Coordinates of C-alpha atoms in Angstrom, one line a residue:
M1 CA 26.6 -37.0 26.2
S2 CA 26.5 -35.5 22.9
Q3 CA 23.9 -31.7 21.9
L4 CA 20.9 -33.7 19.8
T5 CA 20.3 -31.3 16.6
P6 CA 16.9 -30.2 16.6
R7 CA 14.6 -31.6 14.5
Y8 CA 13.8 -28.6 11.6
A9 CA 10.2 -27.5 11.7
P10 CA 8.9 -26.4 8.1
P11 CA 6.5 -23.0 8.2
I12 CA 4.0 -24.4 6.4
E13 CA 1.5 -26.8 8.1
T14 CA -1.3 -27.5 5.0
V15 CA -2.5 -26.2 2.1
V16 CA -5.3 -26.5 0.9
V17 CA -7.3 -25.8 -2.4
P18 CA -11.3 -25.2 -2.3
R19 CA -14.0 -26.6 -3.2
T20 CA -15.0 -24.9 -6.2
S21 CA -19.2 -24.9 -6.8
D22 CA -20.6 -23.0 -9.3
I23 CA -24.1 -21.3 -8.5
G24 CA -24.4 -19.4 -11.2
N25 CA -23.8 -16.4 -12.2
F26 CA -20.4 -17.0 -10.3
E27 CA -18.0 -19.1 -8.7
V28 CA -17.2 -20.0 -5.0
R29 CA -14.1 -21.3 -3.5
R30 CA -14.5 -22.8 -0.9
A31 CA -11.3 -22.9 1.8
L32 CA -12.7 -23.5 5.4
P33 CA -13.7 -25.6 6.5
S34 CA -12.3 -28.2 4.6
R35 CA -10.8 -31.6 5.4
E36 CA -7.6 -30.6 5.1
R37 CA -8.3 -28.2 8.3
R38 CA -11.8 -27.2 9.6
T39 CA -10.5 -23.8 11.9
V40 CA -7.5 -21.0 11.7
G41 CA -7.7 -19.6 15.1
P42 CA -12.1 -19.0 15.4
F43 CA -12.2 -18.6 11.8
V44 CA -14.5 -21.7 10.7
F45 CA -15.7 -20.6 7.6
L46 CA -14.3 -19.0 4.3
D47 CA -15.5 -17.8 0.6
E48 CA -14.0 -16.8 -2.6
M49 CA -16.6 -14.8 -4.6
G50 CA -15.3 -14.3 -7.6
P51 CA -13.9 -12.8 -9.7
A52 CA -16.9 -12.9 -12.3
V53 CA -18.4 -10.7 -14.6
L54 CA -22.3 -10.3 -14.5
P55 CA -24.3 -9.7 -17.4
A56 CA -27.1 -6.8 -17.0
G57 CA -30.8 -8.6 -15.5
A58 CA -28.2 -10.3 -12.9
G59 CA -27.1 -10.3 -9.4
I60 CA -26.4 -12.0 -6.1
D61 CA -29.8 -13.3 -5.1
V62 CA -29.3 -14.9 -1.5
R63 CA -32.3 -15.2 0.2
P64 CA -33.3 -14.6 4.0
H65 CA -31.6 -17.8 5.9
P66 CA -30.9 -17.7 9.5
H67 CA -27.9 -17.7 12.0
I68 CA -26.7 -18.4 15.2
G69 CA -23.2 -18.9 16.9
L70 CA -20.8 -16.6 14.4
S71 CA -20.0 -13.1 13.4
T72 CA -20.8 -13.1 9.8
V73 CA -17.8 -10.7 7.8
T74 CA -17.7 -9.3 4.5
Y75 CA -15.6 -8.5 2.1
L76 CA -15.4 -6.9 -1.5
Y77 CA -12.8 -6.6 -3.7
E78 CA -15.2 -5.5 -6.9
G79 CA -18.7 -4.7 -7.4
A80 CA -21.4 -4.0 -5.1
I81 CA -24.1 -6.1 -2.8
V82 CA -26.8 -4.7 -0.6
H83 CA -26.9 -6.4 3.2
R84 CA -30.3 -6.7 4.5
D85 CA -31.1 -7.9 8.1
G86 CA -34.0 -8.9 10.7
A87 CA -32.9 -6.2 12.8
G88 CA -33.1 -3.8 10.5
H89 CA -30.3 -2.7 9.7
V90 CA -29.7 -2.1 5.3
Q91 CA -26.2 -1.3 4.4
T92 CA -24.9 -1.6 1.2
I93 CA -21.0 -3.4 1.0
L94 CA -18.9 -1.3 -1.5
P95 CA -15.9 -2.6 -2.1
G96 CA -12.3 -2.4 1.1
E97 CA -15.5 -1.5 3.0
V98 CA -16.4 -4.1 6.5
N99 CA -19.3 -5.8 6.7
W100 CA -19.4 -7.1 10.7
M101 CA -23.3 -8.9 11.1
T102 CA -22.7 -11.1 15.0
A103 CA -25.9 -13.7 15.0
G104 CA -25.2 -14.6 18.4
R105 CA -28.6 -16.2 19.5
G106 CA -30.1 -15.5 16.0
I107 CA -29.9 -13.2 13.8
V108 CA -31.8 -13.7 10.1
H109 CA -30.4 -11.3 6.8
S110 CA -30.4 -11.5 3.1
E111 CA -27.7 -10.8 0.5
R112 CA -28.9 -9.4 -3.3
S113 CA -27.2 -7.1 -6.0
S114 CA -29.8 -3.0 -5.8
A115 CA -32.1 -3.1 -9.2
A116 CA -29.3 -0.4 -10.1
S117 CA -26.7 -2.9 -10.6
R118 CA -28.5 -5.1 -12.1
A119 CA -28.8 -2.4 -15.4
Q120 CA -25.9 -2.6 -16.8
P121 CA -22.8 -5.6 -16.5
Q122 CA -21.2 -5.5 -13.1
G123 CA -18.2 -7.4 -11.7
L124 CA -17.8 -9.2 -8.7
A125 CA -15.0 -10.4 -6.0
G126 CA -14.2 -10.7 -2.8
L127 CA -14.6 -12.9 0.2
Q128 CA -16.8 -13.8 3.4
A129 CA -16.0 -15.6 6.4
W130 CA -17.0 -16.7 9.6
V131 CA -15.6 -15.6 12.5
A132 CA -17.2 -18.6 15.9
L133 CA -18.4 -16.6 18.6
P134 CA -16.1 -17.7 22.5
A135 CA -19.0 -20.2 23.8
S136 CA -19.5 -17.4 26.4
H137 CA -21.3 -15.6 24.2
E138 CA -23.0 -17.5 22.0
E139 CA -26.4 -16.5 23.0
T140 CA -25.3 -12.6 22.6
D141 CA -27.8 -10.4 21.2
P142 CA -26.8 -9.8 17.1
G143 CA -26.1 -6.9 16.5
F144 CA -24.4 -5.1 13.5
A145 CA -21.4 -2.9 12.2
H146 CA -20.2 -1.5 9.1
Y147 CA -16.7 0.5 8.3
G148 CA -16.1 2.4 5.4
R149 CA -12.7 1.8 3.3
D150 CA -11.4 5.4 5.1
A151 CA -12.4 4.4 8.3
Q152 CA -9.5 1.5 8.5
A153 CA -6.9 1.0 10.1
V154 CA -3.5 0.4 7.0
A155 CA 0.2 -0.4 7.9
E156 CA 2.2 0.2 4.6
G157 CA 5.7 -0.9 3.4
E158 CA 8.0 -0.7 0.5
G159 CA 5.6 -1.7 -2.5
V160 CA 2.8 -3.5 0.7
R161 CA -0.5 -2.0 1.5
A162 CA -2.0 -4.3 4.6
Q163 CA -5.6 -2.9 5.1
I164 CA -6.4 -4.5 9.0
I165 CA -10.2 -5.3 8.2
A166 CA -10.8 -6.8 12.0
G167 CA -8.1 -7.3 14.5
S168 CA -5.0 -6.6 15.1
L169 CA -2.4 -7.0 12.6
F170 CA 1.3 -5.4 11.9
G171 CA 1.0 -3.7 14.7
Q172 CA -2.4 -2.1 13.6
T173 CA -6.0 -2.5 15.2
S174 CA -8.9 -2.6 13.3
S175 CA -11.8 -0.6 14.4
V176 CA -14.4 -3.5 14.1
P177 CA -14.8 -4.6 17.8
S178 CA -14.1 -8.6 18.3
L179 CA -14.5 -10.6 20.7
S180 CA -11.7 -13.1 19.8
P181 CA -8.5 -12.7 19.6
L182 CA -7.9 -12.6 15.5
F183 CA -6.2 -10.6 13.0
F184 CA -8.2 -10.5 9.6
G185 CA -6.1 -8.7 7.0
D186 CA -6.4 -7.1 3.3
V187 CA -2.8 -7.5 1.8
T188 CA -1.7 -6.0 -1.8
L189 CA 2.1 -6.9 -3.1
A190 CA 3.9 -4.8 -5.9
P191 CA 6.2 -7.2 -8.1
G192 CA 8.5 -8.4 -6.1
A193 CA 7.7 -6.8 -2.5
R194 CA 8.6 -9.5 0.7
L195 CA 6.7 -9.4 3.4
D196 CA 7.6 -10.7 6.8
L197 CA 4.6 -12.7 9.4
A198 CA 5.1 -12.3 12.7
P199 CA 4.4 -15.3 14.5
E200 CA 2.2 -13.4 17.4
Y201 CA -0.6 -15.7 17.3
E202 CA -1.1 -19.5 17.5
E203 CA -3.3 -19.9 14.1
R204 CA -2.2 -18.5 11.0
A205 CA -3.3 -18.6 7.4
A206 CA -3.0 -17.0 3.8
Y207 CA -4.9 -17.1 1.2
V208 CA -4.2 -16.3 -2.2
A209 CA -6.6 -14.2 -4.0
V210 CA -4.7 -13.3 -6.7
G211 CA -1.0 -13.1 -8.8
A212 CA 1.5 -15.9 -6.8
V213 CA 3.7 -15.1 -3.9
E214 CA 6.9 -17.5 -3.0
I215 CA 6.4 -18.5 0.6
E216 CA 9.6 -20.3 2.2
G217 CA 11.1 -20.5 -1.5
Q218 CA 7.5 -22.1 -2.7
R219 CA 5.4 -20.7 -5.1
F220 CA 1.4 -20.8 -4.5
D221 CA -1.0 -19.5 -6.7
A222 CA -4.1 -17.9 -6.5
G223 CA -7.0 -20.3 -5.3
R224 CA -4.7 -21.6 -2.5
L225 CA -5.2 -21.7 2.0
V226 CA -1.7 -22.3 2.7
V227 CA -2.2 -22.5 7.0
F228 CA 1.3 -22.1 8.6
A229 CA 3.0 -24.3 11.5
P230 CA 2.7 -21.5 15.0
G231 CA 5.7 -20.0 16.7
R232 CA 7.6 -19.7 13.1
P233 CA 8.3 -16.2 10.7
V234 CA 6.8 -16.7 7.6
S235 CA 8.5 -14.6 4.6
F236 CA 6.3 -13.9 1.3
R237 CA 7.6 -12.7 -1.4
A238 CA 5.0 -11.0 -4.0
L239 CA 5.4 -12.7 -8.4
G240 CA 4.0 -9.8 -10.2
D241 CA 0.5 -8.0 -8.5
A242 CA -0.7 -9.9 -5.5
R243 CA -3.2 -9.8 -2.7
I244 CA -3.4 -12.1 -0.4
A245 CA -5.8 -12.5 3.1
L246 CA -4.1 -12.7 6.3
L247 CA -6.0 -14.4 9.1
G248 CA -5.8 -16.4 12.2
G249 CA -5.9 -16.3 16.0
E250 CA -6.0 -17.6 19.2
P251 CA -7.0 -21.4 19.2
L252 CA -11.1 -21.3 19.4
D253 CA -12.2 -22.1 23.2
G254 CA -13.9 -26.1 22.6
P255 CA -15.4 -27.5 19.7
R256 CA -17.6 -26.6 17.9
Y257 CA -20.5 -27.6 15.5
L258 CA -21.0 -26.2 12.1
W259 CA -24.0 -26.7 10.3
W260 CA -25.7 -24.4 7.3
N261 CA -25.8 -21.9 8.4
F262 CA -25.3 -22.6 12.2
V263 CA -22.9 -22.7 14.7
S264 CA -22.2 -23.7 18.1
S265 CA -20.4 -25.6 20.9
R266 CA -23.8 -27.6 21.8
R267 CA -25.3 -29.9 18.8
D268 CA -29.3 -29.9 21.0
R269 CA -28.7 -26.1 19.9
I270 CA -28.4 -26.7 16.0
A271 CA -31.3 -28.7 16.0
Q272 CA -32.9 -25.8 18.1
A273 CA -31.9 -23.4 15.6
R274 CA -33.6 -25.3 12.7
E275 CA -36.9 -26.1 14.1
D276 CA -36.6 -22.7 15.4
W277 CA -36.1 -21.5 11.4
T278 CA -38.6 -24.2 10.0
R279 CA -41.4 -23.2 12.4
D280 CA -41.0 -19.5 12.3
R281 CA -39.8 -18.4 15.5
F282 CA -37.1 -16.3 14.5
G283 CA -39.5 -13.6 15.2
Q284 CA -37.8 -11.7 12.7
S285 CA -38.7 -10.4 9.1
V286 CA -36.2 -8.6 6.7
P287 CA -36.4 -5.1 5.2
E288 CA -38.1 -4.9 1.7
D289 CA -36.9 -8.7 2.0
T290 CA -40.0 -10.9 3.0
T291 CA -41.4 -13.1 0.4
E292 CA -39.1 -15.6 0.1
F293 CA -36.6 -17.0 1.6
I294 CA -34.3 -20.8 2.3
P295 CA -35.8 -23.6 3.7
A296 CA -33.6 -25.9 6.3
P297 CA -32.3 -29.1 4.7
P298 CA -32.5 -32.0 6.8
L299 CA -30.3 -32.4 9.8
P300 CA -27.4 -35.3 9.6
A301 CA -25.9 -37.1 12.6
L302 CA -23.5 -34.4 13.5
A303 CA -19.6 -34.4 15.2
P304 CA -18.0 -31.0 16.3
A305 CA -15.6 -29.3 14.6
R306 CA -12.0 -29.5 16.3
Q307 CA -9.8 -26.9 16.8
G308 CA -7.3 -26.9 13.6

């Protein structure tokens, strides 16, 4: 019997063109969740903020709102945001710093520009991701970690610099503790620089934030999330100065419901969280930010977000 030639499996599984929303002073592009892809590893949400220049007097004003069942990861390329949460933390986030807030059973927070930032025009650009907690840790106590640029692990090569935001990547491990096997990296590439991504994790993706890269012979410009097939190494080449975010990890340990600011493996937990927020039962106030809040929208029928 003659041997069959294995079918070629392309390394690129899908490409997501984010939805763009104008929220007043700047645009936000949402890459996850999307129709093409709901999750990548434990990442259930990925937004790119800006790039934008906010005029003097303007700023970011995300009023107090609740989360459950996830960790938020805020990472700026440019600008500054003041994080405040119901556990009492107040922290200014600057470019290259990692702001990791674990909601667990519930936390309230706000994100705003400081008065000093509003006094003059300011640039803004960055990413916010949500990482779904493992089912066994969904009701963990809320927590918060902030790490400056100097505390982060870095991997460098010819024309390539990768800051490890979370998890492990390129043989380096972030200082930020996480509850899931994952990776999240900020990678800058000089023109013509090359980079190889090994198939260490089952689910992997790259978000092109600046410039353009060639991946396996295809060009991808800024504002594209490229999701890779499992088990295949992936090669990148920078077409000019470029910046990409690499993210992924092992698949979720089961389906998740994702609605508004809540993530859970149980639909009834989502409904309970909405009721708690509506009836002021979260039991938290945000320092210096107690006069406003974001009301919860009506709860529709929910279907869980499957892995992938």
